[in-house]
Coordinates of C-alpha atoms and ligand atoms in Angstrom, one line a residue:
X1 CA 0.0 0.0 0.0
X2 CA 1.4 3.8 -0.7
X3 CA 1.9 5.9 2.3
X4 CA -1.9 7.9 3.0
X5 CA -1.5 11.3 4.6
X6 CA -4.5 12.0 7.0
X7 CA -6.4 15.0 6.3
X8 CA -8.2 16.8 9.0
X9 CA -11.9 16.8 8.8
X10 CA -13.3 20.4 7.3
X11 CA -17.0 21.3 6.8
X12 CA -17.7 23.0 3.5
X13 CA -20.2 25.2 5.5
X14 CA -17.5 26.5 7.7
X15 CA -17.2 28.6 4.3
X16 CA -20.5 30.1 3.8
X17 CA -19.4 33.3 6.0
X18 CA -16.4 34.0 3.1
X19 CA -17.7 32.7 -0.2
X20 CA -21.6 33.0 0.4
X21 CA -24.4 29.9 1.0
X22 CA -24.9 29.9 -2.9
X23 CA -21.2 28.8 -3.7
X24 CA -21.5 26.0 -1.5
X25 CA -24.7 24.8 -3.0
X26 CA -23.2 24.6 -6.2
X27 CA -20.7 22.9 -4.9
X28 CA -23.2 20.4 -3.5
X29 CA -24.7 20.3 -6.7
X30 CA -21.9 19.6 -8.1
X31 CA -20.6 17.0 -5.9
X32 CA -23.9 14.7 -5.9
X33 CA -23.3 13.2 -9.3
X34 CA -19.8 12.0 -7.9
X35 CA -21.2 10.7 -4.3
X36 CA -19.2 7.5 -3.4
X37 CA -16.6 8.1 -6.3
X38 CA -13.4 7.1 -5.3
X39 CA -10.4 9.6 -5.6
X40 CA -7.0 9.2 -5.2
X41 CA -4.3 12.1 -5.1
X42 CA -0.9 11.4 -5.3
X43 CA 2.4 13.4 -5.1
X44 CA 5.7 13.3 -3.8
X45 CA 5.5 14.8 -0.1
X46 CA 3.2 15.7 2.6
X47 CA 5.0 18.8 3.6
X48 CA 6.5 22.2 2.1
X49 CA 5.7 23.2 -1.5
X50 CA 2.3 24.4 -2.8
X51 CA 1.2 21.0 -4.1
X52 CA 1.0 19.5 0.1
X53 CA -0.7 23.2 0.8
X54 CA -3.9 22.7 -1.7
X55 CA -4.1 18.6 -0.8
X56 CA -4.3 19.6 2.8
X57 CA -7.8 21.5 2.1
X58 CA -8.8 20.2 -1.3
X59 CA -9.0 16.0 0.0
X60 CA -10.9 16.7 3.4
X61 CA -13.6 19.0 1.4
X62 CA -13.9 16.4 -1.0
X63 CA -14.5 13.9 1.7
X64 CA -16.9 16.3 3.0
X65 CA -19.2 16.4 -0.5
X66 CA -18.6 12.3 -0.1
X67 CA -16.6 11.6 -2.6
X68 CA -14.3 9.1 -1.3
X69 CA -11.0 10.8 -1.6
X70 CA -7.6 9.8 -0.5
X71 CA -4.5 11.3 -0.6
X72 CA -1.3 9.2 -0.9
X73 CA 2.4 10.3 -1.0
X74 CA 5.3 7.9 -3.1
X75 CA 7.8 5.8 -1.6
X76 CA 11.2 7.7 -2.0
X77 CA 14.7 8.3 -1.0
X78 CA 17.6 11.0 -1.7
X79 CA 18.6 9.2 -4.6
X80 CA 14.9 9.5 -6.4
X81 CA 14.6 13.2 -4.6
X82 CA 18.0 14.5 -6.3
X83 CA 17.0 13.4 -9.6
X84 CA 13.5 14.5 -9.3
X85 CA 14.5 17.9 -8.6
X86 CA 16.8 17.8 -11.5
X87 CA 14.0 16.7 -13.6
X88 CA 11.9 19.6 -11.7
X89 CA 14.8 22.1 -12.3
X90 CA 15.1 21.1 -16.2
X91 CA 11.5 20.8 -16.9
X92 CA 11.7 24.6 -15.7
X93 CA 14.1 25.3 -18.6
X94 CA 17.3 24.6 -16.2
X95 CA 20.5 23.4 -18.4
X96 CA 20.7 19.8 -16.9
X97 CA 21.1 16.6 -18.0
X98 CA 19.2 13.5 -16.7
X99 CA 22.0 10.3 -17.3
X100 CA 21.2 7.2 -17.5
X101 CA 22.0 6.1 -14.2
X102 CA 19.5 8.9 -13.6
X103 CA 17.0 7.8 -15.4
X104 CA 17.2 3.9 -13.9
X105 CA 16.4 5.6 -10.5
X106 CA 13.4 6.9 -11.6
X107 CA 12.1 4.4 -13.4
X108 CA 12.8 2.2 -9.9
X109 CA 10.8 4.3 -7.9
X110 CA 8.0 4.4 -9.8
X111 CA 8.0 0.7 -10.6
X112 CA 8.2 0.3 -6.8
X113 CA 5.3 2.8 -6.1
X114 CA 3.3 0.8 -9.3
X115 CA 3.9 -2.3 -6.9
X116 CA 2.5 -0.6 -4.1
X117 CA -0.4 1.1 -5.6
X118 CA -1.4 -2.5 -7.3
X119 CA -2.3 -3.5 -3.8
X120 CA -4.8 0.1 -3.0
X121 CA -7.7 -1.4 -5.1
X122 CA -8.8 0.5 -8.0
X123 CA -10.3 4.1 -8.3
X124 CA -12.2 5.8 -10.1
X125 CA -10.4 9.1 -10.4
X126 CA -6.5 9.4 -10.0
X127 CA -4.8 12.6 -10.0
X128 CA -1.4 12.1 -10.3
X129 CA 1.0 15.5 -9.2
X130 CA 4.0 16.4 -11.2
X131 CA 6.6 14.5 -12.2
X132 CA 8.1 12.8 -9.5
X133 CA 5.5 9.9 -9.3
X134 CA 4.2 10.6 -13.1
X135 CA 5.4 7.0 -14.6
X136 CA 3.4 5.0 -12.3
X137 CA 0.4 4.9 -14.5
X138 CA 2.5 3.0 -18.0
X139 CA 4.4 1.2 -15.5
X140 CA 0.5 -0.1 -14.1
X141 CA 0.3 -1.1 -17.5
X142 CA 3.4 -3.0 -18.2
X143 CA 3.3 -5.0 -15.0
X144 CA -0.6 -6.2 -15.1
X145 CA -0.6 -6.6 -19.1
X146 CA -3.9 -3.5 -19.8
X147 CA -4.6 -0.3 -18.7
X148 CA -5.6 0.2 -15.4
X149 CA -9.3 1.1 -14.5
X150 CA -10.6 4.6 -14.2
X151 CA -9.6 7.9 -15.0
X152 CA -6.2 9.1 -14.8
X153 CA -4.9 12.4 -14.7
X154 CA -2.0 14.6 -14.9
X155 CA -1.7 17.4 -12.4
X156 CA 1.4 19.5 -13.4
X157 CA 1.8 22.5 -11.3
X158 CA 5.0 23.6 -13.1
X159 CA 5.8 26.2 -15.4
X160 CA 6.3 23.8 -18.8
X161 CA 7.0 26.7 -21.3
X162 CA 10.3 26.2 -21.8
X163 CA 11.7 22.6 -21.0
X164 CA 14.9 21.4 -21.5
X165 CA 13.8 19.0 -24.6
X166 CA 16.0 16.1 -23.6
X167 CA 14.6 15.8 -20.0
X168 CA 10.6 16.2 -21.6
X169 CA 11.6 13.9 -24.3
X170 CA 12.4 11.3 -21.5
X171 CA 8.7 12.2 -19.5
X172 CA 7.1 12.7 -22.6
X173 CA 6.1 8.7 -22.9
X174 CA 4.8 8.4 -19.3
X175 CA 2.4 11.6 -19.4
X176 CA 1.3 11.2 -22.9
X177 CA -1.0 8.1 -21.8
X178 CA -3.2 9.9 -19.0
X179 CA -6.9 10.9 -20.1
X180 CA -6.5 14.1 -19.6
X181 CA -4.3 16.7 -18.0
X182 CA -4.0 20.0 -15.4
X183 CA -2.0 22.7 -16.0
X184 CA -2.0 26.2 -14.0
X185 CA -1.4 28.5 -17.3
X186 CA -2.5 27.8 -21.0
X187 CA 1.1 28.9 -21.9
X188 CA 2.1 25.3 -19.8
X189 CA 0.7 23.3 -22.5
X190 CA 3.4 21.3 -24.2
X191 CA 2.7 21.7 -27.6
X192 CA 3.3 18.0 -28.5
X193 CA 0.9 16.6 -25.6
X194 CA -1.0 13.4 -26.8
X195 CA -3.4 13.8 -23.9
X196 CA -6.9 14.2 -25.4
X197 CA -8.0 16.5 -22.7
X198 CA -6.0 19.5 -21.1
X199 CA -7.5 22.2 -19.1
X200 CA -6.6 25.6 -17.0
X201 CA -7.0 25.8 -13.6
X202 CA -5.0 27.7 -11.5
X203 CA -5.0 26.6 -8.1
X204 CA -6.2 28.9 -4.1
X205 CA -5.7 28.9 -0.8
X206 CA -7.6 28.3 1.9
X207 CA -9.1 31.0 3.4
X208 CA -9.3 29.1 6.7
X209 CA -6.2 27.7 7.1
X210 CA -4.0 28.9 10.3
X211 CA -2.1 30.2 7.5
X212 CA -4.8 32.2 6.1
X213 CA -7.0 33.4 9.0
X214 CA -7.4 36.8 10.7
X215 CA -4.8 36.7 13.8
X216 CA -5.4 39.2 16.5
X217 CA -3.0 42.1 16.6
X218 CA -1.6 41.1 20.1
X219 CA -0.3 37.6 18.5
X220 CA 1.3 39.2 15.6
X221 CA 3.0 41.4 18.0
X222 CA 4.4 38.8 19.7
X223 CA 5.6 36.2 16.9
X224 CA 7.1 39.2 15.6
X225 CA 9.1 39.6 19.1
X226 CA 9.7 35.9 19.6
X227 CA 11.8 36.6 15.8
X228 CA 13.5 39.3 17.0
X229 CA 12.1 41.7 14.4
X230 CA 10.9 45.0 15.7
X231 CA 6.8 45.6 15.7
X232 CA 8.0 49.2 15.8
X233 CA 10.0 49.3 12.3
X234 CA 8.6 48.9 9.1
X235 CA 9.8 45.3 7.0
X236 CA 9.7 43.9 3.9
X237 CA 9.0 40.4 3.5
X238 CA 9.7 36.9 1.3
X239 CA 8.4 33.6 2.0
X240 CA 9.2 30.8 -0.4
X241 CA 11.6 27.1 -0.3
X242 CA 14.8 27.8 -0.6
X243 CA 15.5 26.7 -4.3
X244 CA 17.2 28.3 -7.5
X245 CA 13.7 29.7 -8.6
X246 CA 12.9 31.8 -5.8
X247 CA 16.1 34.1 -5.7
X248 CA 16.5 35.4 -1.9
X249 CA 20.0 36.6 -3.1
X250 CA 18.2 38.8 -5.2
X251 CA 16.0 40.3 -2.9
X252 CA 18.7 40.9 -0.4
X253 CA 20.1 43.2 -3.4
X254 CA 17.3 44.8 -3.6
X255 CA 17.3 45.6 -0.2
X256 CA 20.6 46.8 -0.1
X257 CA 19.8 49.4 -2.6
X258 CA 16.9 50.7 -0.2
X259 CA 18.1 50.7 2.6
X260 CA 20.5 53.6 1.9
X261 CA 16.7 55.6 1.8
X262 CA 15.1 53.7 4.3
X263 CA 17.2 52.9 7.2
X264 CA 14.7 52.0 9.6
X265 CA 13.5 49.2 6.9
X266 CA 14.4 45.5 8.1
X267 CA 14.0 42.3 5.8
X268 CA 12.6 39.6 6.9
X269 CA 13.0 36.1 4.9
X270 CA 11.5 33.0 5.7
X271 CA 11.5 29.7 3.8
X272 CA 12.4 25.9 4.1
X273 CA 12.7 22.8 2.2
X274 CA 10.2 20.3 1.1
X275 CA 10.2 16.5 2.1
X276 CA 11.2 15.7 -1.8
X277 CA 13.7 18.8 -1.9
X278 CA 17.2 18.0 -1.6
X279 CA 19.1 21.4 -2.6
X280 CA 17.1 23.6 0.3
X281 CA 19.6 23.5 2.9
X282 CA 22.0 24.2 0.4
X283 CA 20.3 27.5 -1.1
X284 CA 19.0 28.5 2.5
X285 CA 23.4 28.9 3.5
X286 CA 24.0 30.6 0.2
X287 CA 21.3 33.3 0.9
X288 CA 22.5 33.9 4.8
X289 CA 26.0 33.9 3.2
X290 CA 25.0 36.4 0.5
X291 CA 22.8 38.6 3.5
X292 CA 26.0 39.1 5.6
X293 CA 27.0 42.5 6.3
X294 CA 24.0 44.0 4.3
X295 CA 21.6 45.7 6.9
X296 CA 19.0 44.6 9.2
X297 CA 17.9 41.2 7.5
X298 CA 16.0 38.5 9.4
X299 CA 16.1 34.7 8.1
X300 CA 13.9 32.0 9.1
X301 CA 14.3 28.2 8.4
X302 CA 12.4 25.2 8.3
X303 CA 13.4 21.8 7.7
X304 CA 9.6 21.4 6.5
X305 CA 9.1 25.4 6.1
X306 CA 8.2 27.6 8.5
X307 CA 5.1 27.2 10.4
X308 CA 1.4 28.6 9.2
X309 CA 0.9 31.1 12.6
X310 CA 4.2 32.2 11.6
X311 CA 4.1 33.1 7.9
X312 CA 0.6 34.4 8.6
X313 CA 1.9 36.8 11.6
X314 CA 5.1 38.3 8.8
X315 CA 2.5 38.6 6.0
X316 CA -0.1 40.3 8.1
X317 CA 2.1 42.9 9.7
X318 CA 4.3 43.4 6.3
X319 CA 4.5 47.1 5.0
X320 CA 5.6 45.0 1.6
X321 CA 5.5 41.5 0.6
X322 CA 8.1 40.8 -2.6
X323 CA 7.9 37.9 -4.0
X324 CA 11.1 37.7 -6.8
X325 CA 10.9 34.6 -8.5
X326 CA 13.0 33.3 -11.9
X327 CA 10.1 30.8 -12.9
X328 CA 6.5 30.5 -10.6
X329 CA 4.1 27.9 -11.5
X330 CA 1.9 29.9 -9.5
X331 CA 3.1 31.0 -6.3
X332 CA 0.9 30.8 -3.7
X333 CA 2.7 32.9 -1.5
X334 CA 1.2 35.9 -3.4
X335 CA -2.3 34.8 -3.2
X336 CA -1.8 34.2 0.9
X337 CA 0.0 37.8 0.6
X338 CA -2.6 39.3 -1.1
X339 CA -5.6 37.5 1.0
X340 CA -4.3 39.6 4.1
X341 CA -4.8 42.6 2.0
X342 CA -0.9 43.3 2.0
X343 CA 0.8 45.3 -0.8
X344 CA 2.6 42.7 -2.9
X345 CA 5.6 43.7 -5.8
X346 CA 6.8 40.8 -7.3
X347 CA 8.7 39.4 -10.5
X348 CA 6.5 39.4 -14.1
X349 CA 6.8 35.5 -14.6
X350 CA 4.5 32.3 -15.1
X351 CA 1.5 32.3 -12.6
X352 CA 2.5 35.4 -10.4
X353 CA 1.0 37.1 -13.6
X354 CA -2.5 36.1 -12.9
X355 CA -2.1 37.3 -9.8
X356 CA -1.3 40.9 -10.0
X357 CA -3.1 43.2 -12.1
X358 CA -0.2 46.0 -12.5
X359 CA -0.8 48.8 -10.4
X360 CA -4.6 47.7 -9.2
X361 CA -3.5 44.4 -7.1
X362 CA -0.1 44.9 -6.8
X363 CA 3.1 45.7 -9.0
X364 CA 4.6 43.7 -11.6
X365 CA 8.3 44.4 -12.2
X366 CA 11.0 43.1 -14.4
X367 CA 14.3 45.1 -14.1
X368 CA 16.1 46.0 -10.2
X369 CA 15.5 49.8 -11.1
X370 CA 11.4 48.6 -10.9
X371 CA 11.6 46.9 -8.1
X372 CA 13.3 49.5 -6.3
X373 CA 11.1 52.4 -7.5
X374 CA 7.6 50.2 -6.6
X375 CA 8.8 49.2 -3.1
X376 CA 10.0 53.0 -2.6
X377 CA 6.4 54.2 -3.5
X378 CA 5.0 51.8 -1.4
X379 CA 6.8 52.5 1.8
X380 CA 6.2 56.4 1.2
X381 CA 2.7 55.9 0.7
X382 CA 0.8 53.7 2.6
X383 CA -2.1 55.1 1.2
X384 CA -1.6 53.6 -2.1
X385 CA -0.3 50.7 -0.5
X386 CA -3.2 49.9 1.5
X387 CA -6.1 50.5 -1.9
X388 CA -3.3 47.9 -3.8
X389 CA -4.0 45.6 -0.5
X390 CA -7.6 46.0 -0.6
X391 CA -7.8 45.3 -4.3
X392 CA -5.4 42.3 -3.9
X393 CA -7.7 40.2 -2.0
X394 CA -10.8 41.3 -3.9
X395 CA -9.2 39.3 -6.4
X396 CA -8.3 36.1 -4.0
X397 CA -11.8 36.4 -3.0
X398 CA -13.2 36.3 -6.6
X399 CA -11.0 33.8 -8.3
X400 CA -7.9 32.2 -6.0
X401 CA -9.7 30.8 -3.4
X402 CA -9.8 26.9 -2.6
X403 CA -13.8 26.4 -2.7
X404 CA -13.0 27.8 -6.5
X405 CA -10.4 25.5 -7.3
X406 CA -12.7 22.6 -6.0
X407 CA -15.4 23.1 -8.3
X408 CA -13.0 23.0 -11.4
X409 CA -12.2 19.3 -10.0
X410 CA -15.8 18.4 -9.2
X411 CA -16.4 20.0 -13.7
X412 CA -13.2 18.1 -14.3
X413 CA -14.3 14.7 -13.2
X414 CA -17.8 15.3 -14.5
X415 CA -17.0 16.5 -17.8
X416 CA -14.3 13.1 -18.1
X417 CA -16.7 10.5 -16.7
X418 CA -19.6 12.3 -19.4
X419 CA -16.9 11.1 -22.0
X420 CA -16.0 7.8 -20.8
X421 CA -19.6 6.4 -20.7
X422 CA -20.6 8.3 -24.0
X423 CA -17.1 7.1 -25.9
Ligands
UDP1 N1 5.5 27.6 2.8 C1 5.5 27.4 4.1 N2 6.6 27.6 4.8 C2 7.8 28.0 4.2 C3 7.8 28.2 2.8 C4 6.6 28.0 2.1 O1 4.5 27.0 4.7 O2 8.8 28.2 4.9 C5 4.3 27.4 2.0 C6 3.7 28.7 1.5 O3 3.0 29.4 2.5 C7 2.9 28.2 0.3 C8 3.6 27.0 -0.2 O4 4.5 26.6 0.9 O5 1.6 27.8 0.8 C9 4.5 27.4 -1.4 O6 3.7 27.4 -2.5 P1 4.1 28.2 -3.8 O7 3.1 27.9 -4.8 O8 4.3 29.6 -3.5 O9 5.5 27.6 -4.2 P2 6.1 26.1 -4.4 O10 6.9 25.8 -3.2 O11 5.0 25.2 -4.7 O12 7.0 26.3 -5.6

């Protein structure tokens, strides 16, 4: 059997007071077709990284609509983990190579996880997260001689626009064989894709989360002490893994440039690694190397991230969140930023860009002289920064939120099953 992750129970009418009683009745309505269905999500870890966020509200409010959903994570070890972030890092347009040695591990651990799912009983909706545990589903095949039952699908939270074409040549022949697949962006759609059905759904938070809920002034106060950053002084802040996509060094340059201006201005970072993320440890040294000597900067680790009361404490009290990425599949960190009505500037890449509505829900920047000039504006006016705030979670509200990204599921599987018994 794979390894299940238990979810705590949630009540989809916990969310009436935020999304409205009508939203969850369409969710209901939804959800009755699909009663009893059984669902299985897998991916590689139950902690750190956007994917474990979502699965950690999306499986207990399927339970909820009684779908019988489960959410399984692979079998792994370093070895699989350091060539599935390779794969990760290429399949993000990184120059690397997968060898063949590199390859064989992969293919182990996914013929081992085949084995193990064999013995779960069948389902009749898989969703299958990125590529780490993508070649379970042709392996299935090989080792019981037909397809396996149900409907299988390709979750890809990754930006896939520009992929290194040896390392998607090599995937390619595992993902082309799933009924249909997810992608976060349109522009993620590999042009060469066999799967009959692709669709566009970005993913959201959860507005009740610890992560995501209102915290009373006194507790931010304090976590903010416990850090040892000052209530009193304004800060900017990041919050991401440590990994070559999410550039701290290049915040703390940032930072260096402002505070000549703003003295008074500390920086706060905070990140960690993920259970199938070998290089965090790595990046998280580089950065506090890279931050020595430059002004008042804060870092906070994680072996598994840092916590939900305390993210949601920095973003809350933040006079900016920044969130500089190279490549964002989506980046939930700005929706969560945004949700708290905090002014967010951030890099103009992959899903950030459906995020931020330049100048209404935040700025959009591309070159260092931007991001300076936006963070400037927004510490000198916290006017401005607050109607960017306000905006910004008018737009979680309307489209990022996790009851949202439900429904697309509940259409996903309904639409598939429609075409299974009509084909
Ligand atoms: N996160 C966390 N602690 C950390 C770093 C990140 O809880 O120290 C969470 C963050 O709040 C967000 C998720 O991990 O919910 C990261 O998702 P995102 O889509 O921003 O990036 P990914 O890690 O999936 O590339």
């Amino acid at each position: 059997m794979t390894e299940c992750v238990l979810a705590h129970r949630r009540s989809l009418s916990e969310y009436i007071s935020i999304v409205g009683e009508e939203c969850i009745q369409e969710l209901r309505e939804l959800a009755k077709p699909l009663r009893g269905a059984r669902v299985l999500h897998l991916n590689a870890t139950a902690a750190g990284g956007g994917v474990a966020e979502t699965l950690k509200a999306l499986v207990p409010l399927m339970c909820d609509l009684e779908l019988n959903a489960e959410w399984c994570i692979l079998h792994g070890a370093d070895e699989f983990y350091k060539v599935t972030k390779t794969m990760h890092n290429g399949l993000q347009g990184m120059p690397v190579r997968l060898k063949s040695h590199m390859k064989e591990t992969w293919l182990k651990y996914n013929s081992l996880n085949a084995d193990l799912l064999n013995s779960n009983g069948t389902y009749d909706f898989v969703v299958v997260h990125d590529p780490q545990p993508a070649g379970v589903l042709r392996l299935l095949r090989q080792r019981n001689g037909h397809r396996n039952p149900g409907i299988w699908i390709w979750r890809c939270h990754l930006d896939l626009s520009t992929p290194r074409p040896g390392i998607w040549r090599f995937l390619k022949p595992y993902v082309d064989i799933y009924d249909a697949a997810i992608f976060t962006k349109r522009q993620y759609f590999p042009k060469d894709f066999r799967v009959p059905r692709c669709f566009e759904v970005p993913p959201g938070i959860d507005p009740l989360s610890i992560k995501n809920r209102l915290l009373d002034n006194g507790e931010v106060h304090n976590i903010l002490l416990r850090y040892g950053v000052d209530p009193g002084r304004p800060f900017i802040f990041k919050v991401s893994r440590f990994d070559p996509w999410k550039d701290f060094c290049g915040v703390i340059d940032i930072y260096d440039l402002l505070r000549k201006e703003f003295p008074e201005v500390q920086l706060v970072l905070a990140g960690g690694g993920a259970g199938d993320d070998p290089e965090a440890w790595s990046w998280y040294q580089r950065t506090a190397a890279h931050a020595q000597g430059k002004g008042d900067i804060h870092i906070l680790w994680g072996q598994n991230g840092v916590g939900s009361p305390e993210l949601n404490a920095f973003q809350q009290a933040a006079s900016v969140v920044v969130q500089k990425s190279i490549r964002e599949g989506f980046g939930l960190v700005v929706a969560e930023a945004l949700w708290k009505g905090c002014p967010v500037v951030a890099s103009d890449v992959g899903g950030i860009a459906l995020q931020i509505i330049h100048r209404e829900t935040g700025y959009l920047v591309r070159s260092v002289n931007e991001w300076v000039e936006a963070i400037t504006y927004l510490l000198r006016d916290s006017e401005a920064a607050g109607r960017l705030g306000s905006a910004g979670r008018r737009l979680v509200q309307e489209k990022f939120l996790i009851t949202r990204y439900l429904g697309d599921y509940l259409r996903i599987f309904q639409t598939l099953s429609t075409e299974v018994k009509n084909a």
